[in-house]
Each structure stands twice: as C-alpha cells, then as structure tokens.
Amino acid sequence: MAKEKRTLDDLTLWDDAKQMIQKARKDGVETVWDRLEQQTPHCVFCEKGTTCNKCVMGPCRISDKKPRGVCGADADLTVARNFGRFVAAGAAAHSDHGRDLVETLYAFGQGKTKDYGVRDEEKLRRIAAEIGLPQEGRSVQDVARDLAEALIQDFGFATGNVSFPRTRVPKQRLELWDKLGITPRGVDRDIVEMMHRTHMGVDSDAISICLHAARVSLADGWGGSMIATELSDIIFGTPKPCTSKVNLGVLQADQVNILVHGHSPIVSEMILTAARDPEMLRRAEAAGAKGINIAGLCCTGNEVLMRQGVPMAGNHLMTELALVTGAVECIVVDYQCIMPSLVQTAACYHTRFVSTSDKAKFTGADHVEFNYANAREKAFAIVAEAVENFTRRDPSRVEIPGEPVEITSGFSNEAILQALGGSPAPLLDAIKAGKVRGVAGIVGCNNPKLKHDHCHVTVARELIKRDVLVLVTGCATVAMGKAGLLMPEAADQAGDGLAAICRALGIPPVLHVGSCVDNARILHICGLLAQELGVDIADLPVAASAPEWYSEKAAAIGLYAVASGIYTHLGLPPHITGSETVTSLALEGLDNVVGACFAVEPDPVKAAALMNDRISAKRKALGLSD
Ligand code: XCC
Ligand code: SF4
C-alpha cells in the first residue's frame, strides 16, 4: 500500500524551509525530499544490514531461508562487518580532517606557509605542555613544529597510543579500555585494521568486530576529532562567547552572498579574510553591492560561527534551499556532507559552485584547489569572482525568506570554564545541589526521513525543563538557534534550577560548543568533570542524543560516546537490525561492557524521558538527591 504523501508540515518545522521548498517546486528544482520519495521503499536487506558486497563470490543477501553467504558468513557477521566499515568511514572522515590541521600547523612550524599561523599561543603552549613537550627557549614556530610532529605520530603506530587519552581520560576508563583491548593505538592504524578485519576470512566473530569498532571510534573521538578541534583553536583562535544570527534571512538582498559549506576552517576562515578585505569591498561596491556577506552551512559554518560570529544560513537539509533563494553568488565547499545535487541546484540559478579540496571534487563544479601555500591567493580569487557574479543575479528570481533569529555561540571549554570563574567546581556544585541535574549533548545531522529539526528542538526543550544543561554541536545547532534556545532568554523555558544558573551567568540553557569534530570538547569536559569527582565518565549524570542523524561520522560519534561511558540516544537505528547479536549488544549488552549503551527512539519526547531516567539513575548512584 502506498504511503500517504507527506505534506509540507511533515517535512520541516520551519517557515523559511517551507517557503523555499515551494519555490523549488515552482522553479523546477529537485530537493532531497523528492529523491527520498523516489528511493522509498528502501531495500530491506540493506536496511537490516544483511547484504554483503565484500567479494565477488557474492553479492549475498542473508535471510532466514538463505542464512549464509557463499563464504559462510551469517547475519551476525554480515551486520558486524558492515557496521564496522560504516564506523571506520566516519572515523576516517573526522580524522582526515584533523590531519589537515596537523599538516597546516606543521607547515607553519617549518616555515612553509605565510597564510596560516598561530592565533592562540597560550593554547599552543598549554597543549604542547600537556603532551609533554619542552617549552623553554622554544619559539612559537618551534613549539608548533614539535606539537605537529608529536600529533603526526598519533596517526601511525610508532608510539603505540593516541596522546590525549593519557591526560584526559579517567584512569578507571583507561584500565577498562585496556582490559577490553579497545584503547586507541593510532588513528590510521585502527581504521586500516578495521578494513583488514572485515575482508573475507579475517575477523569472523561479530562481537570481536564490534569491539574493534569501539576502538576505531575512540581513535576518532579522543584522537582525530580532538586533534582537529585543538589545532583549529590554536591556528584560528579559541572560541569566546559571541552573538550572531541564523536562518535563511541572514542572506542579504543588497550584498554579495557567499556560502561556506563543508567542514574545514582552513578554507572558510580564508574566504572570510578575503571577504573582509577593503579592496574586495571596494570591488563589491563597484559591482553595485552594499557589501560581501559570508554565511555558513553545516559544520564549517559552525567553525566560523564559533570563532568569528559569522551568521548561519542553515543546516544539512537547508543547503539546497539556501541556493533556491536565488541570492547566492557563490557556494564554496571543502568536504563532507555536501550533497552532490548542489551542483545542479546551483546551475539552476546564477550561483557558482566552487570545490576546493583535492579529495572532494564534484562533477560539473569549478575546482579551485586550496593548500597551505596558496590559500590566501585562491580565496581572494574566489571572492573576486563571486563579486563579479553579483551582476548576473536575476532579481526577479530572488526570494529571501524570514527574519533572522538572534543566537549566541562560542562556548569552547575554555570559555565555559572562564564563565564559571576558572574551574569546573561551580558546575559540579550546581550538579551536586541538583540545580543542574545533568548535562546532555545533542549532536548531529538532519535526515529527510524525519521532520526536519523537530526532534532536535523537542529533545532539547524536554531536557532543559528538567534542569538538564544542553550542549549542542553540528547541524543540531541551527535547529536550536532557530527555536530561540541559544539565547539567554530561553532560560524561561528551563526548570527553576537551571534557569537560575543561566540567569546568574547570563548564558542560555543550550550552549553551542561547536562543529561535529568539536564533540571532542564534550568528551574532554566529561573527562574533566569525572576526574574532578574521582569517578569514571560512566558514573556522571550525562547523556547524549543524535535525534536526526544520517552520516557515518555520526555513527562514529555515537559509538565513541558510548565507549567513553555516555548513554546515547539515536533517533533512527543504524543498519544493524538484521542481527540480534549486534542489536542487543548495542541496546543492552554494551552497558555491562563499557557502562553505557544506545537507545533507539524516534519519538523525541520519549527519548528525552529515557535520557532523563539515565541521568536520575546516575545521580542516585552518586548519592545525589534527585
Ligand atoms: Fe554533516 Fe557536520 Fe551531520 Fe551536519 S551534523 S549533516 S555529519 S554537517 Ni556533523
Ligand atoms: Fe558473500 Fe561472503 Fe563474499 Fe560477502 S564476503 S559477498 S557474504 S561470499
């Protein structure tokens, strides 16, 4: 039976999105929702994870009637191998992004770039000291080189382990990881080993593969992603609280609009520098524009929002719609989460689609390759062309919906600690007193299978009213911002205890802590709180949620959260339901192994209740009233 067609209200929570979906239909532009409909129903075997395409004796589909593939792999093994590779791909994406930051810092340390440097010397020296590097008599450039050289080792296998867990993970947790054999050894090593293990005829035990998936994810969270975060702060500055705006209304009818999309601040920061240059502004004026407006999409948007207060046009499901405004001169992308469809969407308008990474080319795009040696020059060229393109804009096709909503951002751990007076003690006191009952991370993507942003906002509202402080990253951020939850006034929607703390500190009950690699900030602060209390992370009244996730990266994030001891809600299940062994491990078994597990719950109200129950249980176990 055909499912009833979804109405506009089923697709998204927001007016700006609805208006642009309608304009897309009018303009004959296909969107992600149209393609989802074409692809529905999905292949049931793939949905359950019981299809295997790993060798040419297959492909095989495992079912009750045909329970083994040609090689003999059963459903458990097939699901585990698929899931292992899924997580490895996500970990690879985050970590390869981290590698780009290491390379950039290394280039600065070696004097090979004039375009990038160190904006936060204090953090450079603090992190270098943390991993045991000498400081005395070393210049900024020397320390940068030393730190990059040390972190390059985190990718390989020479040192036998990843640096940050040594200082940041409570010792109970480190011992547990050692006992289970899941301490991350090297980012590349652990990811490559997953590819090896899941080749036909290597690791043929579902549990063993799942444990290695946990190790791979930890190499991401406490390795690749953490490196990306820390080095981005060092190179581009550690975020401090700032204000900005969000939604498609941040696009300016009378200015050159340039969207930055993807993940790496290496590109977006340089585009921003070029756009703020007086010569470029003069050219924009000559072209008849009032200025050059940079707006962010997805995680590179989060990066420049956190550090530079750059407004956010939208999250994952808004990326096509942002171009449908007809007001975008140029969209500059680097890598990850850039729907290939955007090239076609851009082509329906005057918009120029520019790819910048040698590892992410898009058929039909203009490719302007960026590296640390030429970045400034290339960024200026891209911005100059965008300015020129302003004259090609067709005003009759421009429609910019909505009034932008005010937001606050920039809550790095350093900023949070500073707001607390320099130590985590006041936050711990508030937690002990039950004013803040717990802390929850709401992270991740949008997925067109779910009503856009509805789950993000609902989970957050349900948690803050129960005095749970929310930390948000990734595409969830835009949802919170549009709902007004990133402003101090949102304290009115919080429970009395949390509201009082927010008012005293002048902060919102939902704090924007960054992009998806910045989930490492959440790991770090959990480690810090646990160490202060002398307990394991699994003992803390904390939880996480990825209500609308879609990507391999989000799976890696969810798994490193769980493997670090953080109970994690997912709005949709990964493709594992074809294996009872793997599914019950994820939903229950892991609790006995790593002290946390996943919960899959599409209903955001129920999901928040589950997270809250977990927080209550942890409070009681710590002897705190609830
Ligand atoms: Fe991508 Fe990071 Fe997901 Fe958004 S939240 S859709 S992964 S941009 Ni990372
Ligand atoms: Fe089939 Fe086994 Fe080859 Fe997979 S690895 S395609 S299950 S024969």
XYZ file of C-alpha atoms and ligand atoms in Angstrom:
643
model
C 0.000 0.000 0.000
C 1.372 3.379 -0.966
C 2.064 5.639 1.973
C 0.211 8.913 2.022
C 2.195 11.760 0.574
C 3.880 13.888 3.212
C 2.649 17.449 3.483
C 4.980 20.421 3.802
C 4.322 20.403 7.535
C 5.524 16.805 7.707
C 8.805 17.734 6.042
C 10.078 20.556 8.193
C 9.460 22.630 11.259
C 10.398 25.952 9.681
C 8.692 28.579 7.562
C 11.883 29.543 5.725
C 12.277 25.921 4.645
C 8.643 25.506 3.616
C 8.746 28.677 1.581
C 11.863 27.533 -0.254
C 10.552 24.013 -0.862
C 7.604 25.649 -2.587
C 9.880 27.915 -4.576
C 11.978 24.902 -5.570
C 8.879 23.187 -6.906
C 7.932 26.319 -8.810
C 11.460 26.693 -10.196
C 11.586 23.019 -11.156
C 14.429 22.270 -8.741
C 14.609 18.799 -7.243
C 15.301 18.518 -3.496
C 16.438 15.863 -1.073
C 12.799 15.163 -0.159
C 11.882 14.457 -3.781
C 14.721 11.999 -4.108
C 13.864 10.312 -0.817
C 10.393 9.685 -2.165
C 11.872 8.179 -5.345
C 14.083 5.902 -3.250
C 11.309 4.732 -0.920
C 10.771 1.899 -0.089
C 14.425 1.152 0.535
C 15.985 -2.264 0.129
C 15.028 -4.267 3.203
C 18.268 -6.254 3.238
C 20.323 -3.090 3.204
C 18.147 -1.558 5.880
C 18.791 -4.508 8.152
C 22.463 -4.671 7.269
C 22.205 -8.211 5.917
C 23.507 -7.614 2.437
C 27.172 -8.201 1.680
C 29.143 -6.927 -1.259
C 32.619 -7.569 0.019
C 33.721 -10.079 -2.547
C 32.966 -11.400 -5.980
C 31.716 -14.779 -4.826
C 28.713 -12.599 -3.857
C 26.950 -10.250 -3.544
C 24.959 -12.112 -0.908
C 21.724 -11.415 0.877
C 21.283 -13.202 4.174
C 17.783 -14.259 5.157
C 16.030 -16.939 7.194
C 15.736 -19.032 4.058
C 19.333 -18.454 2.971
C 21.099 -17.896 6.262
C 24.681 -17.840 4.997
C 26.538 -16.079 2.236
C 28.684 -18.015 -0.220
C 31.661 -17.805 2.167
C 29.523 -18.948 5.080
C 29.047 -15.575 6.790
C 25.812 -15.461 8.770
C 23.614 -12.469 9.591
C 25.567 -11.543 12.725
C 28.869 -11.476 10.928
C 27.469 -9.672 7.909
C 25.894 -6.961 10.024
C 29.019 -6.575 12.155
C 31.308 -6.298 9.132
C 29.068 -3.707 7.517
C 28.743 -1.735 10.723
C 32.478 -1.903 11.365
C 33.205 -0.371 7.981
C 30.471 2.204 8.487
C 32.091 3.407 11.704
C 35.556 3.265 10.158
C 34.431 5.548 7.334
C 33.050 8.056 9.800
C 36.190 7.963 11.920
C 38.268 8.347 8.764
C 36.349 11.444 7.700
C 36.775 13.256 11.018
C 40.357 12.174 11.375
C 41.426 13.052 7.873
C 40.002 16.494 8.576
C 42.165 16.518 11.731
C 45.157 15.530 9.644
C 44.686 18.648 7.500
C 45.005 20.800 10.597
C 48.147 18.949 11.682
C 49.624 19.458 8.223
C 48.790 23.133 8.331
C 50.359 23.609 11.758
C 53.377 21.618 10.599
C 53.698 23.805 7.512
C 53.712 26.867 9.750
C 56.278 25.227 12.028
C 58.506 24.522 9.045
C 58.080 27.984 7.602
C 56.272 26.617 4.557
C 53.205 28.827 4.787
C 52.681 32.540 5.202
C 48.921 32.172 5.031
C 48.370 30.391 8.340
C 49.874 30.920 11.764
C 49.084 30.641 15.448
C 46.352 32.884 16.782
C 46.281 31.329 20.251
C 49.814 30.963 21.501
C 48.673 30.303 25.060
C 46.710 27.273 23.905
C 49.562 26.086 21.705
C 51.896 26.074 24.692
C 49.295 24.607 27.045
C 48.553 21.677 24.711
C 52.240 21.125 23.968
C 52.935 21.021 27.708
C 50.036 18.626 28.226
C 51.565 16.093 25.902
C 54.954 16.542 27.470
C 56.835 18.745 25.022
C 59.546 21.097 26.295
C 58.770 24.808 26.099
C 61.814 26.591 27.405
C 63.588 28.708 24.848
C 61.283 27.440 22.111
C 59.686 29.960 19.776
C 56.059 29.758 18.721
C 57.217 28.281 15.465
C 59.373 25.669 17.225
C 56.561 24.615 19.524
C 54.140 24.449 16.588
C 56.544 22.157 14.761
C 57.131 19.982 17.844
C 53.417 19.669 18.506
C 52.617 18.828 14.887
C 55.388 16.229 14.834
C 54.074 14.662 18.022
C 50.496 14.546 16.763
C 51.525 13.104 13.410
C 52.602 10.103 15.487
C 49.020 9.771 16.736
C 48.024 8.723 13.256
C 50.587 5.964 12.905
C 51.795 3.170 15.070
C 55.239 4.168 16.242
C 54.202 5.248 19.732
C 51.534 2.635 20.347
C 48.859 5.006 21.584
C 46.977 8.217 20.934
C 48.140 11.206 23.028
C 45.124 12.893 24.563
C 43.557 9.969 26.479
C 46.694 9.772 28.649
C 45.840 13.057 30.366
C 42.134 13.439 29.693
C 40.528 10.067 30.332
C 39.910 8.998 33.948
C 42.185 6.154 34.928
C 39.261 3.756 35.601
C 38.177 4.174 31.999
C 41.693 3.723 30.644
C 42.007 0.489 32.614
C 38.676 -0.721 31.278
C 39.705 0.041 27.697
C 42.978 -1.806 28.243
C 41.171 -4.789 29.686
C 38.805 -4.889 26.711
C 41.606 -4.283 24.228
C 39.971 -1.136 22.858
C 42.451 1.569 23.843
C 43.011 3.513 20.629
C 46.536 2.937 19.336
C 46.791 5.047 16.226
C 44.112 6.718 14.160
C 45.171 5.323 10.797
C 46.240 2.028 12.271
C 42.906 1.310 13.902
C 40.915 2.371 10.848
C 43.074 0.345 8.473
C 42.824 -2.625 10.791
C 39.034 -2.429 10.541
C 39.281 -2.622 6.756
C 41.575 -5.601 7.175
C 39.450 -7.384 9.740
C 36.320 -7.069 7.616
C 37.892 -8.530 4.486
C 36.521 -12.015 3.767
C 38.062 -14.580 6.026
C 39.632 -12.382 8.675
C 37.745 -11.422 11.849
C 34.708 -13.693 11.734
C 33.224 -13.030 15.136
C 30.578 -10.341 15.363
C 31.411 -9.269 18.926
C 35.106 -9.036 18.172
C 34.408 -6.763 15.193
C 32.060 -4.600 17.260
C 34.702 -4.159 19.960
C 37.188 -3.100 17.343
C 34.590 -0.667 16.018
C 34.557 0.838 19.505
C 38.337 1.188 19.378
C 38.165 2.848 15.969
C 35.573 5.288 17.224
C 37.709 6.126 20.268
C 40.642 6.818 17.954
C 38.341 9.338 16.308
C 36.844 10.985 19.394
C 39.963 11.170 21.562
C 42.295 11.260 18.538
C 41.407 12.561 15.093
C 38.494 14.761 16.116
C 40.187 16.036 19.250
C 43.254 16.943 17.230
C 41.049 18.770 14.716
C 39.428 20.781 17.487
C 42.531 21.646 19.473
C 44.610 22.596 16.451
C 41.788 24.629 14.912
C 41.693 26.622 18.132
C 45.446 27.098 18.064
C 45.517 28.174 14.429
C 42.298 30.199 14.255
C 41.705 31.176 17.872
C 39.849 29.544 20.736
C 36.159 30.485 20.600
C 34.788 33.022 23.048
C 31.110 33.821 23.603
C 29.728 35.860 20.724
C 26.410 36.752 19.147
C 25.189 36.130 15.653
C 22.107 35.246 13.631
C 20.580 32.227 11.989
C 18.190 31.105 9.204
C 17.896 31.951 5.501
C 17.083 35.533 6.447
C 20.809 36.086 7.054
C 21.266 36.271 3.274
C 21.318 39.894 2.131
C 19.341 41.104 -0.861
C 21.719 44.010 -1.498
C 25.034 42.260 -0.865
C 27.220 39.659 -2.493
C 26.285 36.430 -0.713
C 28.902 33.723 -0.357
C 28.073 30.476 1.411
C 30.772 28.361 3.013
C 29.878 24.682 3.269
C 31.700 21.608 4.465
C 33.891 21.157 7.499
C 37.359 22.598 7.345
C 38.023 26.041 8.807
C 41.169 26.110 6.690
C 39.025 27.130 3.722
C 36.185 29.068 5.352
C 38.493 31.212 7.512
C 40.469 32.276 4.455
C 37.328 33.084 2.442
C 36.250 35.234 5.366
C 39.589 37.034 5.400
C 39.265 37.780 1.702
C 35.664 38.961 2.059
C 36.673 41.436 4.760
C 39.498 42.902 2.699
C 38.987 46.593 1.778
C 39.926 46.002 -1.850
C 37.278 43.287 -2.190
C 34.712 45.521 -0.518
C 35.584 48.305 -2.949
C 35.040 45.925 -5.846
C 31.708 44.820 -4.401
C 30.606 48.428 -4.242
C 31.683 48.968 -7.820
C 29.536 45.990 -8.791
C 26.551 47.654 -7.156
C 26.513 45.660 -3.914
C 26.422 47.091 -0.380
C 28.973 44.600 0.878
C 30.082 40.986 0.972
C 28.067 38.711 3.193
C 29.521 35.377 4.276
C 27.073 32.876 5.716
C 27.696 29.369 6.927
C 26.176 25.970 6.268
C 26.751 22.773 8.227
C 29.951 22.368 10.176
C 32.337 24.777 8.541
C 29.555 27.242 9.285
C 29.782 26.151 12.920
C 33.551 26.703 12.849
C 33.336 30.319 11.666
C 30.262 30.978 13.794
C 32.090 29.824 16.937
C 35.233 31.827 16.258
C 34.100 34.773 14.136
C 30.384 35.177 14.771
C 29.603 34.517 11.099
C 25.827 34.025 10.654
C 24.436 30.597 9.818
C 22.184 30.202 6.797
C 21.189 26.675 7.701
C 21.961 23.068 8.418
C 22.153 19.942 6.286
C 18.600 19.977 4.926
C 18.791 23.716 4.264
C 21.789 23.518 1.936
C 19.817 23.091 -1.285
C 17.170 25.523 -0.113
C 19.762 28.215 0.534
C 20.611 28.170 -3.176
C 16.919 28.204 -4.108
C 16.758 31.762 -2.703
C 18.426 32.799 -5.961
C 20.513 35.231 -3.922
C 23.763 33.286 -3.631
C 26.675 34.364 -5.825
C 28.938 31.543 -4.781
C 28.968 28.442 -2.611
C 32.456 27.395 -1.564
C 32.774 23.831 -0.358
C 35.528 21.705 1.085
C 34.441 18.223 2.147
C 31.788 16.089 3.854
C 28.000 16.409 3.848
C 27.976 18.367 0.603
C 25.124 16.836 -1.362
C 26.339 16.236 -4.920
C 22.950 17.594 -6.017
C 24.116 21.079 -5.047
C 25.999 21.376 -8.336
C 22.695 21.004 -10.202
C 20.858 23.261 -7.783
C 23.483 25.964 -8.270
C 23.216 25.556 -12.047
C 19.502 26.416 -11.881
C 20.498 29.885 -10.687
C 23.468 32.167 -11.310
C 25.267 30.567 -8.360
C 28.856 29.488 -8.779
C 29.732 26.179 -7.104
C 33.410 26.059 -6.139
C 35.137 22.975 -4.779
C 38.474 23.443 -3.029
C 39.791 20.112 -1.815
C 41.885 17.694 -3.847
C 39.978 14.922 -2.104
C 36.488 16.239 -2.855
C 35.822 17.037 -6.495
C 32.302 17.450 -7.837
C 31.403 16.735 -11.434
C 30.340 19.985 -13.039
C 31.863 22.220 -10.367
C 34.562 24.867 -10.671
C 37.551 23.422 -8.899
C 39.957 25.837 -7.236
C 42.434 23.780 -5.302
C 43.426 25.110 -1.904
C 46.539 24.294 0.051
C 48.505 25.956 2.825
C 50.870 27.593 0.359
C 48.303 29.203 -1.960
C 45.193 29.586 0.224
C 45.176 33.353 0.504
C 45.611 33.927 -3.194
C 42.928 31.368 -4.086
C 40.484 32.754 -1.547
C 40.877 36.239 -2.994
C 40.306 34.888 -6.498
C 37.142 33.060 -5.419
C 35.741 36.109 -3.650
C 36.616 38.361 -6.605
C 34.696 36.069 -8.953
C 31.751 35.969 -6.581
C 31.695 39.753 -6.586
C 31.716 39.800 -10.345
C 28.912 37.247 -10.376
C 26.696 39.661 -8.434
C 25.971 41.460 -11.694
C 24.492 38.222 -13.062
C 21.946 37.879 -10.300
C 18.342 37.933 -11.556
C 16.365 39.972 -9.004
C 13.073 38.574 -10.300
C 14.148 35.113 -9.097
C 15.325 36.217 -5.666
C 13.284 35.383 -2.619
C 14.877 35.537 0.820
C 12.504 34.211 3.444
C 12.190 35.171 7.052
C 13.712 37.417 9.655
C 16.935 36.089 11.130
C 16.877 34.866 14.717
C 19.479 36.049 17.262
C 21.829 33.459 18.725
C 24.840 33.209 20.995
C 27.745 30.899 20.301
C 31.413 30.421 21.103
C 31.227 28.191 24.196
C 34.540 26.397 23.977
C 35.513 24.541 27.146
C 37.914 27.368 27.866
C 35.040 29.851 27.594
C 32.761 27.718 29.767
C 35.427 27.376 32.441
C 36.057 31.088 32.310
C 32.346 31.813 32.709
C 32.484 29.588 35.791
C 35.359 31.577 37.243
C 38.217 29.397 36.051
C 37.351 25.963 37.422
C 34.663 23.326 36.959
C 33.888 23.458 40.704
C 30.837 25.765 40.429
C 29.295 23.499 37.782
C 29.952 20.440 39.939
C 28.431 22.217 42.932
C 25.340 23.033 40.882
C 25.136 19.400 39.787
C 25.566 18.159 43.356
C 22.879 20.553 44.581
C 20.563 19.384 41.805
C 20.211 22.849 40.285
C 21.722 21.410 37.155
C 20.589 17.787 37.301
C 22.838 16.707 34.494
C 24.384 17.552 31.174
C 23.322 16.309 27.742
C 24.969 16.653 24.365
C 22.592 16.985 21.423
C 24.531 16.460 18.250
C 24.421 15.585 14.625
C 22.643 15.867 11.399
C 19.283 16.153 9.715
C 17.649 13.231 7.975
C 14.831 13.759 5.472
C 13.108 10.638 6.819
C 12.266 12.695 9.903
C 10.547 16.053 10.181
C 13.432 18.483 9.803
C 14.676 19.823 13.154
C 11.570 18.788 15.056
C 13.332 16.097 17.091
C 16.336 18.301 17.902
C 14.207 21.065 19.318
C 11.832 18.776 21.184
C 14.568 16.752 22.885
C 16.264 19.989 23.961
C 13.098 21.587 25.352
C 12.196 18.422 27.238
C 15.636 18.239 28.804
C 16.100 21.858 29.830
C 12.742 21.925 31.545
C 14.067 19.056 33.680
C 17.142 21.134 34.593
C 19.480 19.330 32.234
C 22.050 21.666 30.684
C 22.325 21.022 26.945
C 25.496 21.278 24.879
C 24.892 21.359 21.141
C 27.105 20.783 18.099
C 26.825 20.192 14.380
C 23.617 20.622 12.463
C 21.535 20.390 15.630
C 22.882 23.859 16.400
C 20.865 25.567 13.703
C 17.696 23.904 14.963
C 18.325 25.197 18.485
C 19.148 28.637 17.165
C 16.018 28.960 15.071
C 13.940 27.845 18.059
C 15.427 30.653 20.148
C 17.132 28.215 22.511
C 20.607 29.703 22.051
C 19.650 32.977 23.750
C 19.835 33.681 27.494
C 16.078 34.432 27.435
C 15.486 30.731 26.770
C 16.189 30.280 30.484
C 12.459 30.978 30.817
C 11.846 27.570 29.261
C 14.213 25.820 31.670
C 13.438 24.341 35.066
C 13.911 26.625 38.073
C 17.370 25.369 38.979
C 18.878 25.583 35.523
C 17.114 28.890 34.865
C 18.672 30.415 37.977
C 22.170 29.297 36.959
C 21.688 30.594 33.408
C 20.482 33.954 34.663
C 23.341 34.253 37.134
C 25.896 33.554 34.404
C 23.995 35.265 31.581
C 24.113 32.143 29.434
C 21.461 30.189 27.529
C 20.342 26.741 28.735
C 21.580 25.341 25.414
C 25.232 26.129 24.775
C 26.711 25.965 21.305
C 30.058 24.194 21.675
C 30.951 23.776 18.024
C 31.057 21.594 14.949
C 30.931 17.808 14.848
C 34.648 17.326 15.445
C 34.063 19.587 18.459
C 32.146 16.787 20.115
C 35.662 16.173 21.341
C 35.104 19.224 23.560
C 32.207 17.362 25.187
C 34.373 14.272 25.738
C 37.080 16.454 27.218
C 34.771 18.233 29.651
C 33.205 14.922 30.705
C 36.696 13.582 31.381
C 37.494 16.696 33.373
C 34.316 16.504 35.477
C 34.876 12.806 36.152
C 38.495 13.369 37.172
C 37.477 16.200 39.495
C 34.921 13.933 41.173
C 37.277 10.954 41.189
C 34.819 8.809 39.241
C 34.510 7.280 35.787
C 32.729 9.086 32.938
C 30.077 6.346 33.085
C 29.241 7.488 36.635
C 28.372 11.049 35.600
C 24.754 12.221 35.193
C 25.262 12.806 31.477
C 23.689 11.584 28.251
C 23.896 12.248 24.531
C 21.474 12.300 21.644
C 21.703 12.333 17.872
C 17.987 12.679 17.151
C 18.150 13.155 13.362
C 21.484 11.648 12.398
C 22.272 10.371 8.923
C 26.026 10.014 8.462
C 28.803 7.513 9.045
C 30.513 10.207 11.089
C 27.524 10.394 13.408
C 27.763 6.636 13.965
C 31.398 7.046 14.951
C 30.433 9.864 17.322
C 27.655 7.830 18.900
C 29.941 4.873 19.392
C 32.801 6.845 20.923
C 30.326 8.482 23.287
C 29.064 5.070 24.399
C 32.562 3.583 24.574
C 33.555 6.556 26.734
C 30.688 5.747 29.100
C 27.966 8.110 27.850
C 24.447 6.770 27.307
C 23.441 7.783 23.772
C 20.086 8.158 22.092
C 19.669 7.736 18.334
C 16.510 8.841 16.542
C 16.952 6.176 13.894
C 18.689 2.808 14.160
C 21.874 2.111 12.216
C 21.607 -0.709 9.674
C 22.133 -3.456 12.232
C 18.675 -4.785 12.975
C 19.254 -7.925 10.909
C 21.482 -9.254 13.677
C 20.039 -9.979 17.068
C 23.527 -10.333 18.496
C 24.717 -6.920 17.310
C 21.431 -5.181 18.085
C 21.201 -6.477 21.624
C 24.852 -5.649 22.186
C 24.183 -2.058 21.107
C 20.963 -1.622 23.065
C 21.834 -3.529 26.254
C 24.974 -5.616 26.227
C 27.339 -2.675 25.984
C 26.019 -1.409 29.300
C 27.733 -4.332 31.018
C 30.870 -3.952 28.938
C 31.532 -0.189 28.795
C 28.938 1.133 31.240
C 26.735 2.760 28.606
C 24.629 1.733 25.643
C 22.499 3.089 22.811
C 18.776 3.767 22.928
C 16.873 3.984 19.649
C 13.701 6.039 19.912
C 12.086 8.036 17.116
C 9.738 9.898 19.473
C 11.705 12.858 20.859
C 9.550 13.209 23.974
C 10.123 9.588 24.903
C 13.788 9.921 24.015
C 14.246 12.831 26.415
C 12.475 10.825 29.111
C 14.903 7.941 28.585
C 17.887 10.258 28.820
C 16.425 11.859 31.892
C 15.887 8.463 33.550
C 19.516 7.651 32.937
C 20.577 10.950 34.457
C 18.355 10.281 37.506
C 19.844 6.828 37.957
C 23.381 8.184 37.783
C 22.568 10.898 40.303
C 21.203 8.340 42.735
C 24.214 6.087 42.275
C 26.445 9.043 43.157
C 24.383 9.614 46.301
C 22.885 12.844 44.975
C 19.256 13.745 45.567
C 17.033 13.820 42.517
Fe 27.061 16.614 8.337
Fe 28.893 18.209 10.175
Fe 25.776 15.658 10.235
Fe 25.676 18.163 9.760
S 25.934 17.253 11.653
S 24.951 16.663 8.495
S 27.691 14.979 9.698
S 27.468 18.714 8.812
Ni 28.174 16.751 11.646
Fe 29.027 -13.173 0.070
Fe 30.889 -13.774 1.916
Fe 31.588 -12.506 -0.357
Fe 30.138 -11.254 1.498
S 32.225 -11.973 1.733
S 29.786 -11.210 -0.700
S 28.855 -12.912 2.323
S 30.728 -14.554 -0.162
